Coordinates of C-alpha atoms in Angstrom, one line a residue:
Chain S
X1 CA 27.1 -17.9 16.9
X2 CA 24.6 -20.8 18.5
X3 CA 26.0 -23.8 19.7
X4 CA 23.3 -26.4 18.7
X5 CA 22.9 -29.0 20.3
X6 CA 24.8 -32.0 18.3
X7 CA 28.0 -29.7 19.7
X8 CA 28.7 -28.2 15.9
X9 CA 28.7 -24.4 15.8
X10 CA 26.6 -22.6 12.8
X11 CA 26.5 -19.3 12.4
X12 CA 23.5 -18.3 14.3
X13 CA 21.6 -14.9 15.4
X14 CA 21.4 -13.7 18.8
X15 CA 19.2 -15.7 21.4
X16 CA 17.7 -13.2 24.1
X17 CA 14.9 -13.6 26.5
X18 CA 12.1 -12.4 24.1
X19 CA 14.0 -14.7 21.1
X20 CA 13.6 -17.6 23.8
X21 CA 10.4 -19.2 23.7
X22 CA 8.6 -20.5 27.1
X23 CA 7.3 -23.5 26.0
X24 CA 7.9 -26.0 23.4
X25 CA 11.4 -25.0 23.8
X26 CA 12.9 -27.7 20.8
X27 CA 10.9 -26.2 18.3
X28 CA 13.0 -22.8 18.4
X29 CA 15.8 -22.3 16.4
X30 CA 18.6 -19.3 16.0
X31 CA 20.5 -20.9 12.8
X32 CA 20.7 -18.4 10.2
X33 CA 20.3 -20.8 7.6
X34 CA 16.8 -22.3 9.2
X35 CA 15.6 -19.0 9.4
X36 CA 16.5 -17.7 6.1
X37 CA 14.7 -20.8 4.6
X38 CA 11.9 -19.7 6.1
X39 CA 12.0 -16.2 5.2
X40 CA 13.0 -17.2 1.4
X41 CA 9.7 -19.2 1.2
X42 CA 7.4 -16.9 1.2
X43 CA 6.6 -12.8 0.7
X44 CA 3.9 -12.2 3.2
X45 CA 4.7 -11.1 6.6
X46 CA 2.7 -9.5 9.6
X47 CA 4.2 -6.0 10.8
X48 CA 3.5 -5.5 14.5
X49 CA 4.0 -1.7 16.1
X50 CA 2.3 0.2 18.6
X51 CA 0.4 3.4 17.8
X52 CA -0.9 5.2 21.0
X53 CA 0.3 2.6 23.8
X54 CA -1.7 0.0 21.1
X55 CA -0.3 -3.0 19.3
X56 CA -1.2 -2.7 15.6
X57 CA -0.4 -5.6 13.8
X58 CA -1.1 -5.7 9.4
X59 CA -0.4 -8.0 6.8
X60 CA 2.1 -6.4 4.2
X61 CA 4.8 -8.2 2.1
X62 CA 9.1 -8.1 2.6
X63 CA 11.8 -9.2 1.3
X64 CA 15.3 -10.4 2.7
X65 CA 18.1 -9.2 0.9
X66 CA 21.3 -11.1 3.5
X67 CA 20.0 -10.6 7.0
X68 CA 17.9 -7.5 6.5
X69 CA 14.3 -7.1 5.5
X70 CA 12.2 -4.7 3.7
X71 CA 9.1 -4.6 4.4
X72 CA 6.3 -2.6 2.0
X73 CA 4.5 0.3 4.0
X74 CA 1.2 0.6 1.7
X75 CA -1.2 -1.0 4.1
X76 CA -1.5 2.4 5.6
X77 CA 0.9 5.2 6.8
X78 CA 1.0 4.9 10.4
X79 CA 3.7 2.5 10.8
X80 CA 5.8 4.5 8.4
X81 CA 5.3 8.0 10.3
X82 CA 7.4 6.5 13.2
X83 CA 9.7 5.0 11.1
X84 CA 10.4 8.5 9.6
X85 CA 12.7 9.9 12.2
X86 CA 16.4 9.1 13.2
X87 CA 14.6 6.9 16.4
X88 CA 13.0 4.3 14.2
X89 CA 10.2 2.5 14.9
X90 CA 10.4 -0.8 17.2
X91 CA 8.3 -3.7 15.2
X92 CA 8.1 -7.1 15.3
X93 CA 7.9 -9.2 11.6
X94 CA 6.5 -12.3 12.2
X95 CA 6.2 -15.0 9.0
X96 CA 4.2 -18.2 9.5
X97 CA 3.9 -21.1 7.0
X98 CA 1.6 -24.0 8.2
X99 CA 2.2 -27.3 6.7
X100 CA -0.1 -29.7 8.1
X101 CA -3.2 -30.3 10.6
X102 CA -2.3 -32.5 13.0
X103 CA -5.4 -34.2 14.5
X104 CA -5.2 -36.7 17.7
X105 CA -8.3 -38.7 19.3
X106 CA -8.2 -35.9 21.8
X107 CA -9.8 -32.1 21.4
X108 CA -6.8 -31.1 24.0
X109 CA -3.9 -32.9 21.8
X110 CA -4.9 -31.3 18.5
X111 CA -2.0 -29.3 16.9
X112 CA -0.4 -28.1 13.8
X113 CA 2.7 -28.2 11.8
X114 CA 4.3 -25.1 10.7
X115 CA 7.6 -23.0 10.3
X116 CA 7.4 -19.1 11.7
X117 CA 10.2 -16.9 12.2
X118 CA 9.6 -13.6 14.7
X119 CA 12.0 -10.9 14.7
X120 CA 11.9 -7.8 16.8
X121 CA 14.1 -4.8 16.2
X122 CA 13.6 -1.2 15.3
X123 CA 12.9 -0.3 11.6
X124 CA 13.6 2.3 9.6
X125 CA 12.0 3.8 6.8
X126 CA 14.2 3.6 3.3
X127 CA 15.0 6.9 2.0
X128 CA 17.7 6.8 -0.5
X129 CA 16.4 6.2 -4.2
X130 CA 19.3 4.0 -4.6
X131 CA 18.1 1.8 -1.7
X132 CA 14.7 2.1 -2.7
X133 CA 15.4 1.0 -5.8
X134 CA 17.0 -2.2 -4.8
X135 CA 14.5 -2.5 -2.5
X136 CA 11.4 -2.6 -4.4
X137 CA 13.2 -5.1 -7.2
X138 CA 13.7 -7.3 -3.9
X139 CA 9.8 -7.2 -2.7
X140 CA 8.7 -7.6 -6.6
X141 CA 11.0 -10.6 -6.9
X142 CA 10.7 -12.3 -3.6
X143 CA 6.9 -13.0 -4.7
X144 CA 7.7 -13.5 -8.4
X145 CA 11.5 -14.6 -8.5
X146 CA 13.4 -13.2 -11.6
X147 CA 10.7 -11.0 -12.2
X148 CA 11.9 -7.4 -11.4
X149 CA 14.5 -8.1 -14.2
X150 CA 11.4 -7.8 -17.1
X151 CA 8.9 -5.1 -15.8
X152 CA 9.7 -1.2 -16.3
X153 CA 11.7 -0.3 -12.9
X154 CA 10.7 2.7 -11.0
X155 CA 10.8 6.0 -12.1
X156 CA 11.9 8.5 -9.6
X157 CA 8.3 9.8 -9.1
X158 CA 7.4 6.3 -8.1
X159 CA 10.1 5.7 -5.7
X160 CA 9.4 8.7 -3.9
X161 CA 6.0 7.3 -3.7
X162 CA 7.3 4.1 -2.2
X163 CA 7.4 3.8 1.4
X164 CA 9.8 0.8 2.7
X165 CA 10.5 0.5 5.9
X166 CA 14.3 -1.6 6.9
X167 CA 14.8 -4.2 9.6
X168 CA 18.2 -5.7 10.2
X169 CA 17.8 -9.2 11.3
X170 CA 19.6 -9.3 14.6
X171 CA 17.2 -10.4 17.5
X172 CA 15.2 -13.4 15.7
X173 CA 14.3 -16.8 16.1
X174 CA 12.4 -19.7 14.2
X175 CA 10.2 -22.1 15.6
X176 CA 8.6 -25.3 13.6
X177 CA 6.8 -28.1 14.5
X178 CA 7.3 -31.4 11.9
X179 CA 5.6 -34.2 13.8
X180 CA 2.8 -36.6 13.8
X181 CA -0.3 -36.8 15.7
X182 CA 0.7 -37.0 20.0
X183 CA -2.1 -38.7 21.6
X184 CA -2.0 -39.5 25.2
X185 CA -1.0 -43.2 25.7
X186 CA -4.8 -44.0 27.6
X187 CA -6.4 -42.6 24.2
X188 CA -4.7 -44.2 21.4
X189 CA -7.2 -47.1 21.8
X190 CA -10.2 -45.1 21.3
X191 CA -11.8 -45.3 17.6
X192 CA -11.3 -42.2 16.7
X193 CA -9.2 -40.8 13.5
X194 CA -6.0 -39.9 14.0
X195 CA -3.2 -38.4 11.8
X196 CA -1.8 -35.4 9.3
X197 CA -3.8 -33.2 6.9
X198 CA -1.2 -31.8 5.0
X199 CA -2.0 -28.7 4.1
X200 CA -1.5 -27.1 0.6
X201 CA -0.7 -24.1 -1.4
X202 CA 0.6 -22.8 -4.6
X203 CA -0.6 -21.2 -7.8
X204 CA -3.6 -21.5 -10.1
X205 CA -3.2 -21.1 -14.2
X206 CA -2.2 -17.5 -14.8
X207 CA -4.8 -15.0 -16.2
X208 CA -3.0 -12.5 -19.1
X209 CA -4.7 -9.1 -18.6
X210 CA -6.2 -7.4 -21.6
X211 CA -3.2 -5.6 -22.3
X212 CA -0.8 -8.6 -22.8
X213 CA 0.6 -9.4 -26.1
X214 CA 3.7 -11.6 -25.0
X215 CA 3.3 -15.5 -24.2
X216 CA 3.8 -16.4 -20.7
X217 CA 7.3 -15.4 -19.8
X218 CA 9.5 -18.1 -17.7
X219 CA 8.9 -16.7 -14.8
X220 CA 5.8 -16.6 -14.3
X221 CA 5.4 -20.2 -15.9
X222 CA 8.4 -21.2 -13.4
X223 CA 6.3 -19.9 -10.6
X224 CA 3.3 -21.8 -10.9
X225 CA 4.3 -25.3 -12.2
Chain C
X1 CA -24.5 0.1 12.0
X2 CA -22.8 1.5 9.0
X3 CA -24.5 2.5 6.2
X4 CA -22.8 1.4 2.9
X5 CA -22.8 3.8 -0.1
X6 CA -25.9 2.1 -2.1
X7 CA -27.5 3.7 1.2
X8 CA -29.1 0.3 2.6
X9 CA -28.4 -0.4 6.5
X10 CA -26.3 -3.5 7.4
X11 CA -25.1 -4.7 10.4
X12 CA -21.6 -3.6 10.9
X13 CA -19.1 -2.9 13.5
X14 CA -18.3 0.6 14.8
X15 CA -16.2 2.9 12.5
X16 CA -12.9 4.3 14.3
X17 CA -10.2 6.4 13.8
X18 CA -8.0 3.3 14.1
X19 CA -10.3 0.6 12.0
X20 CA -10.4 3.3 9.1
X21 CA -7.6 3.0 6.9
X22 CA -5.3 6.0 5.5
X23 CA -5.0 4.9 2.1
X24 CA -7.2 2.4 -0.3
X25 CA -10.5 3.5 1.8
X26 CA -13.1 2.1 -1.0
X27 CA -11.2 -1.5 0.2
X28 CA -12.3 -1.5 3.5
X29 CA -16.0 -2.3 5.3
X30 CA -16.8 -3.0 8.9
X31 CA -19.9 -4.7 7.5
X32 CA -20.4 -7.6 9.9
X33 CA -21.4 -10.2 7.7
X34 CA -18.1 -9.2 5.3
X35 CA -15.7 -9.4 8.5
X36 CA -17.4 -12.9 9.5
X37 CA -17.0 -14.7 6.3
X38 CA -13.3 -13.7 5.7
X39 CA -12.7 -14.7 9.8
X40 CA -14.6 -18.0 8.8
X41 CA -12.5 -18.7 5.7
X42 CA -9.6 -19.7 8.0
X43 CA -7.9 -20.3 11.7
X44 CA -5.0 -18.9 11.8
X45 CA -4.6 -15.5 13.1
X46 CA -1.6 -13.0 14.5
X47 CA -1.9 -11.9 17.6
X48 CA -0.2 -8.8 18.5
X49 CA 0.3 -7.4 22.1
X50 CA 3.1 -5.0 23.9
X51 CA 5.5 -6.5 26.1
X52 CA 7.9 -3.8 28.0
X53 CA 6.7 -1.5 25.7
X54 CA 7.7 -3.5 22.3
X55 CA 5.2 -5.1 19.8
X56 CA 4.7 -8.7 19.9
X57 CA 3.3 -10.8 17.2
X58 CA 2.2 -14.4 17.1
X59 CA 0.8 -16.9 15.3
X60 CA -2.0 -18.8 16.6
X61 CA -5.5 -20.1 15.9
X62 CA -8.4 -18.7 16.7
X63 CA -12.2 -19.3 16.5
X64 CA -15.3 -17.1 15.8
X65 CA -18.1 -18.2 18.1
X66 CA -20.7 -14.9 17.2
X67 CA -19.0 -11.8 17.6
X68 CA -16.5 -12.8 20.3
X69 CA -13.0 -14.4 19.1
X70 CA -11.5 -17.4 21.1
X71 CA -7.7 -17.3 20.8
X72 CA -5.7 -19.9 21.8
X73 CA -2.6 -18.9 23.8
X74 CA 0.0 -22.2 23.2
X75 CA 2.3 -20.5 21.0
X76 CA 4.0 -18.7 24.4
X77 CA 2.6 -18.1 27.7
X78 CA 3.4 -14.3 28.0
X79 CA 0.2 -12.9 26.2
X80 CA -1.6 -15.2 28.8
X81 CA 0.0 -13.5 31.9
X82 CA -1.2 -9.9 31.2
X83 CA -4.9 -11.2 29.4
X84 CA -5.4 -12.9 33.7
X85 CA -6.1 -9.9 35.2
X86 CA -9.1 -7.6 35.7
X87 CA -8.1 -5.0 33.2
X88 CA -7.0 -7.7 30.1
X89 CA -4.7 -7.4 27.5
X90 CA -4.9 -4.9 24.9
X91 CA -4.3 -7.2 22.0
X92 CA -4.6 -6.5 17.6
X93 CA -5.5 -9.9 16.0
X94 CA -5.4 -10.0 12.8
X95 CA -6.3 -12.7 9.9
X96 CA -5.2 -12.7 6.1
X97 CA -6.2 -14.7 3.3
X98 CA -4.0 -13.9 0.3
X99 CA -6.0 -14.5 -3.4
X100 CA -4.0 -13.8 -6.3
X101 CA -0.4 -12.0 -7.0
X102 CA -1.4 -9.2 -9.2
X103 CA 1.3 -8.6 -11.7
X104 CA 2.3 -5.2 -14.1
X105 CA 4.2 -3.8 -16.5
X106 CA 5.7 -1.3 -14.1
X107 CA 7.7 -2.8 -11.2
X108 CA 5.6 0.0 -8.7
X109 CA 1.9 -1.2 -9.4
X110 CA 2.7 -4.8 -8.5
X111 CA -0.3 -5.6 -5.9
X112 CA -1.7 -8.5 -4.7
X113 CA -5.6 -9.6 -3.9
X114 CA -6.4 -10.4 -0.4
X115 CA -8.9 -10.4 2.6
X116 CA -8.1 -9.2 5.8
X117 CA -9.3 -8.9 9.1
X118 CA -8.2 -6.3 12.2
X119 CA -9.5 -6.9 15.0
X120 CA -8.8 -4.3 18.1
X121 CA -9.7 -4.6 21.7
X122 CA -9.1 -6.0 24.7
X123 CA -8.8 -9.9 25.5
X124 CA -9.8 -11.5 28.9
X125 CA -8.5 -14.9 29.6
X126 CA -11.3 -17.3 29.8
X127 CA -11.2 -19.3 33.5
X128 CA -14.7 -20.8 33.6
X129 CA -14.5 -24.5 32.8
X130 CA -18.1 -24.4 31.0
X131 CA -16.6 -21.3 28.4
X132 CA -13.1 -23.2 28.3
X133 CA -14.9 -26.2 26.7
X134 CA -17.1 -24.3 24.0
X135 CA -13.7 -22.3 23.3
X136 CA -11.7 -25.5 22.9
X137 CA -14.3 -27.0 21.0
X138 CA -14.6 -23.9 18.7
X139 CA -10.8 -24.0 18.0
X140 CA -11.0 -27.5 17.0
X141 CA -14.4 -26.8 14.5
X142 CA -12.5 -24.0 12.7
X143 CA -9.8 -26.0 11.8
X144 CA -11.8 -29.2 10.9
X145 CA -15.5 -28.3 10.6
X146 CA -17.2 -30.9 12.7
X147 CA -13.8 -32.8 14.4
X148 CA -15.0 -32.1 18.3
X149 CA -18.2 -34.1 18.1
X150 CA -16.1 -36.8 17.5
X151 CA -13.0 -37.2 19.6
X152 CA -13.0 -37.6 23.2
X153 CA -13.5 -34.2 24.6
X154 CA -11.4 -32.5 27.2
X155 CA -10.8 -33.4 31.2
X156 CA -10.6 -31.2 33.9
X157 CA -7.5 -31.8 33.8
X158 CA -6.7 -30.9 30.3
X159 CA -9.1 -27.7 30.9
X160 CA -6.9 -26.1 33.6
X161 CA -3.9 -26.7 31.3
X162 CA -5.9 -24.3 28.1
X163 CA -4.6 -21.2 27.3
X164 CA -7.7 -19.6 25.3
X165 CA -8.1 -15.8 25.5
X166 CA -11.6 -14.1 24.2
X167 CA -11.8 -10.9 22.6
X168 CA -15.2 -9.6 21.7
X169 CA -15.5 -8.4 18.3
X170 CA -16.6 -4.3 18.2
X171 CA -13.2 -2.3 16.4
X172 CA -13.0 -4.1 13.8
X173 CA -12.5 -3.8 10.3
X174 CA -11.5 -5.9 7.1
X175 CA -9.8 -4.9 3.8
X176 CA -9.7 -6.7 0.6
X177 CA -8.8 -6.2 -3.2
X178 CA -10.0 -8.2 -6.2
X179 CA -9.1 -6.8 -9.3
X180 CA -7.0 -6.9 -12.3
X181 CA -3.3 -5.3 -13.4
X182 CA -3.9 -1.7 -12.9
X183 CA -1.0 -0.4 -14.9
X184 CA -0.6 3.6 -15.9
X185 CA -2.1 4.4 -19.1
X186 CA 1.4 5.0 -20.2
X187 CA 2.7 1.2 -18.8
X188 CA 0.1 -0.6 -21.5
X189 CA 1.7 -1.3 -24.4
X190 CA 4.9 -2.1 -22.9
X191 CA 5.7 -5.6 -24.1
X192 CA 5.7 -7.2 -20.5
X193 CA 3.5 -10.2 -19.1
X194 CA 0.7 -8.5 -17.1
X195 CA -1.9 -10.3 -15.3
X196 CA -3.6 -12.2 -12.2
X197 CA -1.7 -15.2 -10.4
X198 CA -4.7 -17.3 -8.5
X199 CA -2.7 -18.2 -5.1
X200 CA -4.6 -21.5 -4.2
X201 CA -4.4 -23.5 -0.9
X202 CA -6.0 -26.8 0.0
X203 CA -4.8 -30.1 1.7
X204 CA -3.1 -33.6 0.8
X205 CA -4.4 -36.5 1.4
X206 CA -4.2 -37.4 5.4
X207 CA -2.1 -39.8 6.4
X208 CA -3.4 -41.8 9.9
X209 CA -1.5 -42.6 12.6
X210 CA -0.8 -46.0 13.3
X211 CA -3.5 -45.5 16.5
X212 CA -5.9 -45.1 14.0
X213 CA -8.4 -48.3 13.4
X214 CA -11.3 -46.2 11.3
X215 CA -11.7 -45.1 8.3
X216 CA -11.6 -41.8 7.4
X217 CA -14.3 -39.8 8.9
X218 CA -16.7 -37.8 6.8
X219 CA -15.4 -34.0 8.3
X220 CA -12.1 -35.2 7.4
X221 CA -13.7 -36.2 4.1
X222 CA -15.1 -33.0 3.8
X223 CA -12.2 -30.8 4.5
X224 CA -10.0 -32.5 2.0
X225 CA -12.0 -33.0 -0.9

């Protein structure tokens, strides 16, 4: 539990040194609920490890099923060799969203707006087909939500193909910046342009492949409204 | 250089046990002009590092100036610390653009079309105030093409207070996939929705500051349109 600062109590992960941000120390967050917004917005995370005394960091998608993530291992083997063993494999997920450019009449003031949540912890890789199974519907829906319920599950060929590594959220922290543009007060006369870009994403019109025979399912129409 | 399989010679970036991947190999190229355009497509970037012997990642921006990356070090002085000394910071940066969700009939060949940058080396903080300015600069062009001819550059002051580390480009490799639902032969007359999501991203319409006395500037203009 984290004691925020307006004196309520929310239920709230554990805040350690490397959950504790040096600067900019108001943008962080340990609230459970701030940081599973976060998570629940998006499927595409960066999975840091270290291979040979090296940080390795590569893009790969998860999912959060309560305060545990699964995170897909197909953007190569390594990470999942070390995750193999009864040791785990330390890693650190790290999710960003940027929502806006924030430009100021100064290069130094420049900044952006964004939501990121970092946790660190030691993953393990997913072996029972049970797991795995719930696991993969989790990554297919946390991209496409609702959609694991009308595609053909995994076969047990395919799940023993699937390699899904597990990190309980336990040491993690949020940090967001919502503000407007912070010029220095000696430069918010100069004639300069100053303000937000917001910034944008979302989905284009879907493309049926050639093997589609079925109209566009709710889901997927859902999805990119 | 690497020589691609239609057996011309491009410039490309040194082939390594670590830049070359174990799985999906026909989606990867250290081709240098490939790797530049995806790391000019954006400015956000993960930056991974080891701290007591744990994997760190970060978001942050970066900027391409040649082959040499500037990184900008706000989001937490601790990569900064060990990037100060003689021997630098062994660092993995890594940048993703994500294209389309890709969806099938079978919940297992789900996929999703990206480019993707990984960058390995080791970074050097830059100290000269003649560098620090280019690199400041730089960050502020890749974000808004154009911006740091035309707000009031950086002091001294300002200088001493940047947190930019460079890391020159030579293990490096990117990954991409741009293609269709790849279901099993079996999978394609399964009456499921298959097909290509386009993930788009763009920007809003910028709202100024109440500082701001201009209209809005043509590299503004130009990013948003």
């Amino acid at each position: 539990m984290s004691v925020p600062a307006d004196g309520t109590t929310n239920p709230g992960y554990a805040r350690t040194p490397r959950t504790t941000p040096t600067r900019y120390k108001d943008r962080a967050t340990w609230e459970q609920e701030a940081i599973h917004a976060i998570l629940d917005s998006t499927y595409l995370c960066h999975l840091g490890f270290v291979a040979d005394g090296a940080p390795v960091v590569l893009p790969t998608i998860y999912a959060r099923v309560g305060s545990r993530l699964y995170i897909h291992g197909s953007t190569g083997s390594r990470p999942l060799r070390g995750a193999r063993g009864d040791q785990g494999l330390p890693v650190c997920v790290t999710v960003t969203l940027v929502d806006a450019l924030v430009l100021t009449k100064s290069a130094f003031n420049h900044s952006i707006n964004f939501r990121s949540v970092v946790a660190h912890g030691t993953a393990h890789q997913v072996t029972d087909p049970e797991e795995l199974g719930i696991a993969l519907d989790a990554l297919v829906d946390q991209t496409v939500p609702g959609r694991s319920a009308e595609v053909r599950p995994a076969n047990a060929k395919e799940l023993a193909a699937t390699a899904v590594i597990r990190l309980d959220l336990d040491e993690v922290s949020a940090k967001t910046r919502e503000d407007g543009a912070n010029d220095d007060p000696d430069d918010l006369d100069l004639p300069h342009w100053a303000g937000v870009i917001p910034v944008t994403s979302g989905f284009g019109t879907p493309v049926p492949a050639g093997s589609t025979t079925v109209p566009l399912p709710a889901h997927v129409r859902d999805l990119t409204r």
